[in-house]
Short mmCIF file of C-alpha atoms in Angstrom, two decimals:
data_model
loop_
_atom_site.label_atom_id
_atom_site.label_comp_id
_atom_site.label_asym_id
_atom_site.label_seq_id
_atom_site.Cartn_x
_atom_site.Cartn_y
_atom_site.Cartn_z
CA MET A 1 165.05 115.48 137.86
CA SER A 2 168.08 114.25 139.24
CA ALA A 3 169.96 110.88 137.48
CA ALA A 4 169.46 108.70 140.80
CA SER A 5 165.50 109.71 140.71
CA CYS A 6 165.21 108.64 137.29
CA LEU A 7 167.02 106.02 137.48
CA LEU A 8 164.78 105.01 140.44
CA THR A 9 161.61 105.92 138.45
CA GLU A 10 162.53 104.35 135.15
CA HIS A 11 162.60 101.20 137.34
CA GLN A 12 159.43 101.67 139.01
CA LEU A 13 157.69 102.46 135.11
CA LEU A 14 158.20 99.09 133.95
CA CYS A 15 154.78 97.33 131.79
CA SER A 16 153.72 94.51 133.67
CA ILE A 17 152.72 92.40 130.41
CA CYS A 18 156.19 93.24 128.75
CA LEU A 19 158.33 93.95 131.70
CA ASP A 20 159.98 96.86 130.01
CA VAL A 21 159.86 100.49 130.03
CA PHE A 22 156.35 101.93 128.90
CA THR A 23 155.20 102.75 125.50
CA ASP A 24 152.43 104.68 124.77
CA PRO A 25 151.32 104.87 128.81
CA VAL A 26 147.54 104.39 129.10
CA SER A 27 145.50 103.61 132.16
CA ALA A 28 142.97 101.05 132.75
CA PRO A 29 139.27 102.24 134.77
CA CYS A 30 141.23 99.89 138.14
CA GLY A 31 144.09 102.38 138.08
CA HIS A 32 146.97 100.28 136.91
CA ASN A 33 148.88 101.32 133.92
CA PHE A 34 150.40 99.49 130.58
CA CYS A 35 151.79 99.93 127.05
CA LYS A 36 148.92 100.97 124.93
CA THR A 37 150.09 98.17 122.15
CA CYS A 38 150.46 95.47 125.01
CA ILE A 39 147.08 96.00 126.95
CA THR A 40 145.30 96.19 123.47
CA ASP A 41 146.83 92.97 122.21
CA HIS A 42 146.19 91.20 125.59
CA TRP A 43 142.36 91.99 125.36
CA ASN A 44 142.11 90.94 121.72
CA SER A 45 143.43 87.59 122.37
CA ASP A 46 141.43 87.00 125.64
CA VAL A 47 137.78 86.04 125.89
CA LEU A 48 137.55 88.06 129.46
CA CYS A 49 138.12 91.83 129.47
CA GLN A 50 140.38 91.96 132.86
CA CYS A 51 143.09 94.10 134.30
CA PRO A 52 146.66 91.70 134.38
CA HIS A 53 147.45 93.28 137.34
CA CYS A 54 144.82 93.31 139.98
CA LYS A 55 142.26 90.45 137.75
CA LYS A 56 139.31 93.20 137.85
CA VAL A 57 136.78 91.70 135.05
CA PHE A 58 135.02 94.60 133.09
CA ASN A 59 131.35 94.21 131.74
CA THR A 60 132.46 96.34 128.47
CA ARG A 61 136.28 96.89 127.14
CA PRO A 62 136.93 100.13 128.35
CA GLU A 63 138.02 103.31 126.84
CA LEU A 64 141.86 103.86 127.38
CA GLN A 65 143.28 107.19 128.80
CA VAL A 66 146.73 108.63 127.84
CA ASN A 67 148.56 108.67 131.24
CA THR A 68 150.23 112.04 130.73
CA LEU A 69 152.16 112.48 133.85
CA ILE A 70 153.80 108.74 133.12
CA CYS A 71 154.86 110.06 129.42
CA GLU A 72 156.54 112.86 130.55
CA VAL A 73 158.50 111.15 133.16
CA VAL A 74 159.40 108.13 130.79
CA ALA A 75 160.95 110.78 128.03
CA GLN A 76 162.40 112.28 130.73
CA CYS A 77 164.29 109.46 131.83
CA ARG A 78 165.50 108.23 128.53
CA ARG A 79 166.53 111.76 127.54
CA SER A 80 168.41 111.70 130.71
CA ALA A 81 169.91 108.20 129.86
CA ARG A 82 171.10 108.92 126.34
CA GLN A 83 172.82 111.93 128.02
CA ARG A 84 174.62 109.64 130.56
CA ALA A 85 175.67 107.09 127.57
CA GLY A 86 178.12 109.54 126.36
CA SER A 87 180.29 108.70 123.47
CA PHE A 88 179.23 105.02 123.38
CA GLY A 89 176.18 103.19 123.88
CA SER A 90 177.15 101.30 127.64
CA GLU A 91 173.58 102.55 128.78
CA GLN A 92 171.63 101.29 125.76
CA PRO A 93 169.41 97.99 125.99
CA VAL A 94 171.29 95.03 125.46
CA SER A 95 170.33 93.09 122.95
CA LYS A 96 167.82 90.19 123.61
CA PRO A 97 167.66 86.71 122.28
CA GLY A 98 166.03 87.01 118.79
CA GLU A 99 166.60 90.83 118.58
CA VAL A 100 169.36 92.21 116.16
CA PRO A 101 172.57 93.75 117.56
CA CYS A 102 174.94 96.43 116.66
CA ASP A 103 177.03 95.15 114.20
CA VAL A 104 179.92 97.70 114.90
CA CYS A 105 180.05 96.93 118.84
CA THR A 106 182.05 94.63 120.48
CA GLY A 107 181.69 92.82 124.00
CA THR A 108 178.29 93.24 125.02
CA LYS A 109 176.31 94.03 122.19
CA PRO A 110 173.41 96.83 121.99
CA LYS A 111 170.19 96.23 120.40
CA ALA A 112 170.36 97.85 116.92
CA PRO A 113 166.89 99.87 116.17
CA LYS A 114 167.68 100.44 112.21
CA SER A 115 169.91 98.41 109.68
CA CYS A 116 171.27 99.75 106.53
CA PRO A 117 170.88 97.66 102.91
CA VAL A 118 173.46 99.56 101.48
CA CYS A 119 176.06 99.16 104.19
CA MET A 120 174.86 96.02 105.07
CA ALA A 121 174.95 96.41 108.62
CA SER A 122 172.93 96.89 111.61
CA TYR A 123 173.62 99.93 114.22
CA CYS A 124 172.69 100.89 117.36
CA GLN A 125 171.60 104.33 118.41
CA THR A 126 175.22 105.82 118.60
CA HIS A 127 176.72 104.17 115.65
CA LEU A 128 173.44 105.25 113.72
CA GLU A 129 174.37 108.84 114.72
CA PRO A 130 176.38 109.19 111.15
CA HIS A 131 173.68 107.90 109.09
CA LEU A 132 171.42 110.77 110.51
CA THR A 133 173.78 113.19 110.47
CA LYS A 134 176.35 112.93 107.43
CA SER A 135 175.31 113.96 103.85
CA GLY A 136 176.27 111.18 101.88
CA LEU A 137 175.09 108.48 104.47
CA LYS A 138 171.53 110.59 104.66
CA ARG A 139 170.78 109.35 101.21
CA HIS A 140 170.83 105.96 102.75
CA ARG A 141 167.87 104.28 103.27
CA LEU A 142 167.43 102.95 106.58
CA ILE A 143 165.06 99.97 107.53
CA ASP A 144 163.91 98.31 110.54
CA PRO A 145 166.61 95.73 112.03
CA ALA A 146 167.30 92.74 110.11
CA GLU A 147 169.63 89.60 110.34
CA ASP A 148 170.63 89.66 106.98
CA PRO A 149 170.48 93.49 105.67
CA GLU A 150 171.36 92.48 102.35
CA GLY A 151 168.17 90.81 101.67
CA GLY A 152 167.36 94.73 100.90
CA MET A 153 169.93 94.40 98.22
CA CYS A 154 169.44 92.99 94.45
CA ARG A 155 171.52 90.25 94.57
CA LYS A 156 171.59 90.04 90.77
CA HIS A 157 172.90 93.77 89.93
CA ASP A 158 174.10 94.71 93.73
CA LYS A 159 171.32 97.86 93.65
CA LEU A 160 168.98 98.69 96.31
CA LEU A 161 165.66 96.88 95.94
CA GLU A 162 163.27 100.32 96.10
CA LEU A 163 160.55 99.52 93.62
CA PHE A 164 157.70 96.66 93.40
CA CYS A 165 156.69 94.49 90.51
CA LYS A 166 153.05 94.22 90.56
CA SER A 167 152.90 91.67 87.42
CA ASP A 168 155.24 89.08 89.41
CA GLN A 169 154.34 90.49 92.92
CA THR A 170 157.86 90.84 94.20
CA CYS A 171 160.31 93.64 94.81
CA VAL A 172 163.12 95.03 92.28
CA CYS A 173 165.85 97.15 91.87
CA MET A 174 166.30 99.88 89.34
CA LEU A 175 167.91 97.99 87.04
CA CYS A 176 165.64 94.65 87.20
CA ALA A 177 163.07 97.33 86.45
CA VAL A 178 164.36 98.18 83.30
CA LEU A 179 165.99 94.81 81.81
CA ASP A 180 164.16 92.19 83.90
CA HIS A 181 160.52 93.59 83.92
CA LYS A 182 159.82 95.63 81.01
CA ASN A 183 156.70 96.92 80.62
CA HIS A 184 155.43 95.34 83.83
CA ASP A 185 153.28 97.32 86.35
CA VAL A 186 156.11 98.60 88.73
CA ALA A 187 155.61 101.03 91.52
CA PRO A 188 157.67 102.61 93.90
CA LEU A 189 158.49 100.73 97.15
CA LYS A 190 156.69 102.84 99.54
CA GLU A 191 153.40 103.56 97.30
CA GLU A 192 153.16 99.50 97.26
CA TYR A 193 153.89 99.54 101.20
CA GLU A 194 151.13 101.94 101.57
CA GLY A 195 148.51 99.80 99.64
CA LYS A 196 149.67 96.57 101.57
CA LYS A 197 149.81 98.23 104.64
CA ALA A 198 146.05 99.68 103.71
CA GLU A 199 145.20 95.79 102.61
CA LEU A 200 146.57 94.48 105.80
CA ARG A 201 144.34 97.25 108.29
CA THR A 202 141.54 95.76 106.27
CA THR A 203 142.36 92.34 106.60
CA ASP A 204 143.02 93.00 110.52
CA ALA A 205 139.60 94.56 110.77
CA GLU A 206 138.08 91.53 109.12
CA ILE A 207 140.41 89.40 111.62
CA GLN A 208 138.80 91.41 114.42
CA LEU A 209 135.69 91.05 113.52
CA MET A 210 135.77 87.22 112.88
CA ILE A 211 137.36 87.29 116.83
CA ARG A 212 134.44 89.14 117.91
CA GLU A 213 131.89 86.60 115.95
CA ARG A 214 133.93 83.58 117.61
CA ARG A 215 133.55 85.24 120.90
CA LEU A 216 129.94 85.70 120.88
CA LYS A 217 129.27 82.10 119.66
CA ILE A 218 131.41 81.19 122.81
CA GLU A 219 128.82 83.51 124.77
CA GLU A 220 126.24 81.80 122.93
CA ILE A 221 127.32 78.41 123.24
CA ARG A 222 128.18 78.83 126.74
CA ARG A 223 124.67 80.26 127.56
CA SER A 224 123.44 76.89 125.96
CA VAL A 225 125.47 75.42 128.08
CA GLU A 226 124.30 76.67 131.18
CA LEU A 227 120.94 76.06 130.16
CA SER A 228 121.21 72.99 129.65
CA LYS A 229 122.54 72.22 132.67
CA ARG A 230 120.09 74.11 134.36
CA ASP A 231 117.17 72.02 132.51
CA ALA A 232 119.33 68.74 133.24
CA ASP A 233 119.12 69.69 137.12
CA ARG A 234 115.58 70.32 136.93
CA GLU A 235 114.59 66.96 135.07
CA ALA A 236 116.87 65.02 137.18
CA ALA A 237 115.34 66.57 140.11
CA ASP A 238 111.89 65.70 138.80
CA GLY A 239 112.67 62.47 137.86
CA VAL A 240 114.02 61.75 141.67
CA GLN A 241 110.83 62.74 142.84
CA VAL A 242 109.08 59.98 140.28
CA PHE A 243 111.14 57.19 141.64
CA SER A 244 111.13 57.86 145.39
CA ALA A 245 107.08 58.09 145.12
CA LEU A 246 107.42 54.87 143.08
CA GLU A 247 109.72 53.54 145.60
CA GLU A 248 107.80 54.40 148.69
CA SER A 249 104.51 52.39 146.67
CA VAL A 250 106.62 49.14 146.16
CA GLU A 251 107.93 49.33 149.46
CA ARG A 252 104.10 49.95 151.19
CA SER A 253 102.56 47.34 148.75
CA GLN A 254 105.87 45.01 149.85
CA ALA A 255 104.86 45.81 153.40
CA GLU A 256 100.73 45.36 152.50
CA PHE A 257 101.90 41.54 150.91
CA ILE A 258 103.74 40.55 153.76
CA ASP A 259 101.19 41.55 156.13
CA THR A 260 98.78 39.60 153.95
CA ILE A 261 100.63 36.73 154.37
CA LYS A 262 101.48 36.99 158.29
CA GLU A 263 97.63 37.56 158.56
CA LYS A 264 96.57 34.07 157.17
CA GLN A 265 98.93 32.51 159.08
CA ARG A 266 97.89 33.92 162.37
CA LYS A 267 94.26 33.15 161.87
CA THR A 268 95.14 29.90 160.96
CA GLU A 269 97.60 29.38 164.17
CA LYS A 270 94.78 30.94 166.49
CA ARG A 271 92.61 28.03 165.25
CA ALA A 272 94.48 25.70 165.78
CA GLU A 273 95.41 26.65 169.09
CA GLY A 274 91.42 26.56 169.95
CA PHE A 275 91.49 23.20 168.79
CA ILE A 276 94.60 22.18 170.82
CA GLU A 277 93.12 23.68 174.02
CA GLU A 278 89.98 21.85 173.30
CA LEU A 279 91.55 18.63 173.17
CA GLU A 280 93.79 19.02 175.95
CA GLN A 281 90.60 20.08 178.27
CA GLU A 282 88.92 16.77 177.26
CA ILE A 283 92.31 14.72 177.70
CA SER A 284 92.74 16.08 181.36
CA GLU A 285 88.75 15.32 181.93
CA LEU A 286 89.10 11.51 180.67
CA LYS A 287 92.40 11.00 182.28
CA GLN A 288 89.95 12.05 185.82
CA ARG A 289 87.20 9.72 184.51
CA SER A 290 90.06 6.77 183.72
CA THR A 291 91.42 7.02 187.44
CA LYS A 292 88.08 7.08 188.88
CA VAL A 293 87.33 3.96 186.61
CA GLU A 294 90.52 2.48 187.67
CA GLN A 295 89.74 3.06 191.66
CA LEU A 296 85.97 1.58 191.41
CA SER A 297 87.21 -1.35 189.72
CA GLN A 298 89.84 -2.41 192.66
CA SER A 299 87.24 -1.88 195.18
CA GLU A 300 86.06 -4.69 197.22
CA ASP A 301 82.31 -2.68 198.18
CA HIS A 302 79.50 -4.17 196.16
CA LEU A 303 77.30 -1.29 196.95
CA LEU A 304 79.20 1.37 195.86
CA LEU A 305 80.64 -0.75 192.51
CA LEU A 306 77.01 -0.93 191.67
CA GLN A 307 75.47 2.22 192.20
CA SER A 308 78.48 4.30 190.81
CA PHE A 309 78.64 1.71 187.54
CA PRO A 310 76.39 3.55 185.45
CA SER A 311 77.87 7.14 185.37
CA LEU A 312 81.35 6.07 184.99
CA ASN A 313 80.56 3.07 181.92
CA ALA A 314 78.43 5.31 180.23
CA ALA A 315 80.42 7.41 177.18
CA PRO A 316 82.00 10.73 178.51
CA PRO A 317 80.42 13.77 177.30
CA THR A 318 83.13 14.41 174.40
CA LYS A 319 83.38 16.04 171.03
CA ASP A 320 83.35 14.19 167.62
CA TRP A 321 86.97 15.08 166.27
CA THR A 322 86.90 12.70 163.56
CA GLU A 323 85.90 15.58 160.76
CA VAL A 324 87.79 18.03 162.53
CA SER A 325 91.46 19.31 161.01
CA VAL A 326 93.67 22.62 160.59
CA ARG A 327 94.42 22.87 156.82
CA PRO A 328 97.27 25.44 155.77
CA PRO A 329 95.61 28.09 154.15
CA SER A 330 96.51 28.38 150.57
CA TYR A 331 98.81 31.10 149.26
CA GLU A 332 98.76 30.47 145.65
CA GLY A 333 98.10 33.55 143.38
CA THR A 334 98.86 36.25 146.76
CA ALA A 335 102.05 37.30 145.36
CA ARG A 336 100.87 37.50 141.59
CA ARG A 337 97.63 39.49 143.04
CA ALA A 338 99.73 41.35 144.90
CA VAL A 339 102.07 41.88 141.79
CA ASN A 340 99.45 42.89 139.66
CA GLU A 341 97.55 45.42 142.07
CA LEU A 342 101.29 47.18 142.51
CA GLN A 343 100.87 47.29 138.62
CA GLU A 344 97.80 48.87 138.45
CA THR A 345 99.21 51.23 141.29
CA LEU A 346 102.49 52.18 139.70
CA SER A 347 100.33 52.77 136.40
CA GLU A 348 98.19 55.29 137.98
CA GLN A 349 100.63 56.84 140.19
CA THR A 350 103.15 57.15 137.19
CA LYS A 351 100.31 58.70 134.87
CA LYS A 352 99.63 61.32 137.82
CA LEU A 353 102.67 62.22 138.60
CA SER A 354 103.89 62.48 134.44
CA GLU A 355 100.69 64.74 134.77
CA VAL A 356 102.13 66.79 137.21
CA LEU A 357 105.90 66.84 135.82
CA GLU A 358 103.63 68.22 132.50
CA LEU A 359 101.82 70.99 134.29
CA LYS A 360 105.00 72.17 135.96
CA ARG A 361 106.92 72.10 132.91
CA VAL A 362 104.28 73.94 130.86
CA GLN A 363 104.20 76.43 133.86
CA ARG A 364 107.94 77.47 133.56
CA PHE A 365 106.38 79.50 129.93
CA ALA A 366 104.17 81.52 131.61
CA ALA A 367 103.23 84.85 130.04
CA GLU A 368 102.02 87.63 130.80
CA VAL A 369 98.56 88.25 130.03
CA THR A 370 95.90 91.17 129.66
CA LEU A 371 92.64 91.65 128.41
CA ASP A 372 92.22 94.16 125.22
CA PRO A 373 89.65 96.61 125.92
CA ASP A 374 89.60 97.28 122.04
CA THR A 375 88.22 93.63 121.13
CA ALA A 376 85.75 93.20 124.23
CA GLN A 377 82.01 92.85 122.96
CA ASN A 378 80.34 95.83 124.63
CA ARG A 379 78.29 93.83 126.79
CA LEU A 380 81.19 92.47 128.25
CA ILE A 381 83.08 94.66 131.89
CA LEU A 382 86.64 94.36 132.21
CA SER A 383 88.55 95.18 135.58
CA ASP A 384 91.35 98.08 135.83
CA ASP A 385 94.04 95.71 135.59
CA GLY A 386 92.67 93.80 132.65
CA LYS A 387 92.84 90.38 134.66
CA GLN A 388 88.72 89.82 135.24
CA VAL A 389 85.98 89.88 132.73
CA TYR A 390 82.05 89.17 133.00
CA ASP A 391 78.39 89.56 131.07
CA SER A 392 76.92 92.50 132.74
CA ASP A 393 73.68 91.96 130.12
CA VAL A 394 73.66 95.32 129.59
CA ARG A 395 75.20 96.96 126.11
CA LYS A 396 77.33 99.83 126.33
CA ASN A 397 77.89 102.34 123.62
CA LEU A 398 81.07 101.69 122.51
CA PRO A 399 82.74 102.36 118.82
CA ASP A 400 82.43 99.22 116.66
CA GLY A 401 85.59 98.58 114.90
CA PRO A 402 86.81 95.67 113.15
CA GLN A 403 88.45 94.34 115.68
CA ARG A 404 85.53 94.52 118.77
CA PHE A 405 83.63 91.01 118.75
CA ASP A 406 80.00 90.88 118.21
CA CYS A 407 79.47 88.17 120.99
CA ALA A 408 80.39 87.90 124.22
CA CYS A 409 84.35 87.44 123.59
CA VAL A 410 87.62 89.31 123.93
CA LEU A 411 91.04 88.96 123.28
CA ALA A 412 94.41 89.52 125.21
CA LYS A 413 96.66 92.61 124.52
CA GLN A 414 99.57 90.33 124.09
CA SER A 415 100.19 88.15 120.58
CA PHE A 416 102.46 85.36 119.89
CA SER A 417 103.95 84.23 116.91
CA SER A 418 106.55 82.15 117.79
CA GLY A 419 107.83 79.95 120.93
CA ARG A 420 105.55 78.74 123.69
CA PHE A 421 103.54 80.45 126.10
CA TYR A 422 101.12 79.65 129.27
CA TYR A 423 98.09 81.07 131.34
CA GLU A 424 95.83 80.07 133.72
CA VAL A 425 92.01 81.27 134.07
CA GLN A 426 89.71 80.58 137.09
CA VAL A 427 86.59 79.46 136.08
CA LYS A 428 85.03 78.73 139.36
CA GLY A 429 81.28 79.51 140.05
CA LYS A 430 80.90 79.18 136.35
CA THR A 431 77.81 77.52 134.36
CA ASP A 432 79.30 78.06 130.99
CA TRP A 433 82.66 79.63 129.25
CA ASP A 434 85.11 79.30 126.59
CA LEU A 435 88.86 79.35 126.64
CA GLY A 436 91.51 78.67 124.17
CA VAL A 437 93.32 80.80 121.75
CA ALA A 438 92.11 82.41 118.55
CA ARG A 439 94.13 83.48 115.32
CA GLU A 440 94.49 87.37 115.40
CA SER A 441 93.43 87.76 111.63
CA ALA A 442 90.04 84.91 112.17
CA ASN A 443 86.58 86.70 111.89
CA ARG A 444 84.96 88.54 115.05
CA LYS A 445 81.77 89.80 113.20
CA GLY A 446 78.49 88.15 113.17
CA GLN A 447 77.85 84.09 113.95
CA ILE A 448 81.69 82.85 114.35
CA SER A 449 82.20 78.69 114.25
CA LEU A 450 84.49 78.40 116.66
CA ARG A 451 86.67 75.62 115.01
CA PRO A 452 90.45 75.13 114.04
CA GLN A 453 89.25 75.79 110.48
CA ASN A 454 88.32 79.28 111.07
CA GLY A 455 91.60 79.91 113.11
CA TYR A 456 89.81 79.09 116.83
CA TRP A 457 90.95 76.65 119.21
CA MET A 458 88.75 76.16 122.07
CA MET A 459 87.56 74.37 124.78
CA TRP A 460 83.98 75.45 126.44
CA LEU A 461 81.57 74.46 129.69
CA ARG A 462 78.12 74.55 129.15
CA ASN A 463 75.32 73.97 131.77
CA LYS A 464 77.80 73.26 134.44
CA ASN A 465 78.90 69.86 133.55
CA GLU A 466 78.78 69.72 129.73
CA TYR A 467 82.81 69.92 128.76
CA LYS A 468 83.75 70.06 125.02
CA ALA A 469 86.74 70.33 122.80
CA LEU A 470 85.77 72.25 119.82
CA ALA A 471 88.00 70.29 117.02
CA GLY A 472 85.34 70.26 114.66
CA PRO A 473 83.61 67.92 114.84
CA SER A 474 83.40 68.42 119.11
CA VAL A 475 85.02 66.16 121.52
CA ARG A 476 82.83 65.36 124.27
CA LEU A 477 85.18 65.22 127.49
CA SER A 478 84.63 63.08 130.45
CA LEU A 479 86.21 64.93 133.48
CA LYS A 480 86.90 63.01 136.74
CA SER A 481 85.91 66.71 138.76
CA GLN A 482 84.77 70.15 137.53
CA PRO A 483 87.85 71.95 137.51
CA GLU A 484 88.17 75.80 139.10
CA LYS A 485 91.16 76.88 137.07
CA VAL A 486 92.15 76.13 133.83
CA GLY A 487 95.53 76.42 132.20
CA VAL A 488 96.27 76.87 128.58
CA PHE A 489 99.80 76.13 127.37
CA VAL A 490 100.73 76.71 123.03
CA ASP A 491 103.80 75.25 121.42
CA TYR A 492 103.63 77.57 118.24
CA GLU A 493 106.47 75.38 116.30
CA GLY A 494 105.04 72.39 117.71
CA GLY A 495 101.67 72.86 116.39
CA LEU A 496 100.31 72.16 119.99
CA VAL A 497 97.24 73.91 121.88
CA SER A 498 96.54 71.80 125.48
CA PHE A 499 94.22 72.44 128.51
CA TYR A 500 95.13 71.35 131.69
CA ASP A 501 93.00 70.97 135.47
CA VAL A 502 95.44 72.77 137.19
CA ASP A 503 94.28 72.12 141.08
CA ALA A 504 94.01 68.39 139.77
CA ALA A 505 97.16 68.60 137.68
CA ALA A 506 95.45 66.76 134.66
CA LEU A 507 95.25 67.26 131.00
CA LEU A 508 92.16 67.69 129.90
CA TYR A 509 92.84 67.88 125.86
CA SER A 510 95.24 68.86 123.30
CA PHE A 511 94.85 69.90 119.83
CA THR A 512 97.97 68.37 118.55
CA ASP A 513 99.85 68.91 114.63
CA CYS A 514 98.01 72.49 114.43
CA CYS A 515 99.24 74.78 111.65
CA PHE A 516 99.32 78.12 112.73
CA THR A 517 100.24 81.04 110.70
CA GLY A 518 100.37 84.55 111.87
CA LYS A 519 99.73 85.88 115.41
CA LEU A 520 98.01 84.10 117.96
CA CYS A 521 95.84 85.52 121.08
CA PRO A 522 94.66 84.27 124.17
CA TYR A 523 90.78 84.27 123.56
CA PHE A 524 88.16 84.58 126.56
CA SER A 525 84.31 84.29 126.59
CA PRO A 526 82.58 84.33 130.14
CA CYS A 527 79.39 83.89 128.21
CA VAL A 528 75.92 85.20 128.97
CA ASN A 529 75.28 86.33 132.44
CA ASP A 530 71.92 84.01 132.42
CA ASN A 531 69.79 86.06 134.84
CA GLY A 532 72.68 85.90 137.33
CA LYS A 533 73.41 82.40 137.12
CA ASN A 534 76.44 82.44 135.17
CA SER A 535 77.72 86.27 136.99
CA ALA A 536 81.05 84.66 138.23
CA PRO A 537 83.83 86.38 136.31
CA LEU A 538 86.59 84.84 134.26
CA ILE A 539 89.93 85.87 136.20
CA ILE A 540 93.57 85.20 134.78
CA SER A 541 95.79 83.93 137.72
CA ALA A 542 98.82 84.20 138.61
CA VAL A 543 100.88 81.12 137.90
CA ASN A 544 102.34 79.21 140.97
CA GLN A 545 105.91 78.36 139.52
CA ALA A 546 107.52 76.94 143.05
CA GLU A 547 109.47 73.82 142.36
#
């Protein structure tokens, strides 16, 4: 490789992190190259694992590959540079601020790679050569470049610090070990160095573990913030929906209130206008009569006056207006009644909207639920997909294990021992059914008493319209309509089991302050066929989670 090409290559082979020629060059998956130490330190100090050059993000920390081609090019360039340097270090890297310069060189001082505590000086690569070749100087122990090489010498005895006193945790020379640190636990400096270096590696591993733990905590916190934001946006949207509906109700009630006032006023005006029209008609007729009377009184015709007098002298056919009046309608209490009606409307609407939002909230915890044939009574027929069950009225020959019910019941395959879950069941067309959750360990044989004390939290229908929550004692439920689809929600830690009329978005009943232990399973009973009257199946429905 020519000198010109080597210089050009060395100029181009700079690490984009330290801006120096590559040391142990490695390649990232994106193709960009870095010093191994530079890219490792960069990724250790950054939350995201990304290329500093092209900013490409790696989901997992990639395995770095040594770039052998660049290694060879860098080595060749450095060898060529040393050959060009000749007898003096004019081509050696100039010391930068914070770096130790050569103490021998004059003018521009190159960087010193080593210091000699015996000679109390630091040397560039050229002036270091005697310490590497001459027998007397080769015995000097070279150290990493230090601003004060004397720091490696004992100030009391002017001897090299080459021992470590473990008792006093300090570096000592040979005379110190004999005179001042007699009977102390003293070890060679290199031995203690290796031990401390191993401890530092352990410490660094612990630090790296702490860094990883904190990065994971950062990710956890960020996920929590994202979930919180998502919940906040959803809650805000639901709130806007509620307030918009209530605002529409207020505006509608206000419009109805104003229309009521206007209608009263309109009727009053219409009645008054009728009276005024009648009075004006009578006035017109009276004016005509007055004119005739006045003309007759001025007539000189004796015969005409006597003949007309009876008709004109008689009282005119007018209405008695004495008791007639137009009283302003009473508006007192109109606003109060309107406000009371609005309050009732808003109360009902708020309750309804709250139930809708509550149902939407619990539907977000929809769980996959399928029926477990190993728990089904031998008269029950389950669909192939495990979503439907009905009573066949005919017993099948099935193995009777401890998990199989004696009565017309079946559990879900899924069980839950924490968190919240929700599922929906179509009950349309049935006269009898049981729904709820059961403790996995609850009794399944003989006469079962479905109550919380026995590990069953149930609601049932009997005789088409008799609904009860089996709370022990049972609670009769008065429902406005018969549910065709029932939702069941469980909050394990919250001790809550709630039943909903899905179509009406109405809460039917809640078991509160429940004390759950062990696993809970969704429970289904289509009840007996009753000669075909109750042959419709219970169907586990897909939950509509539309916003």
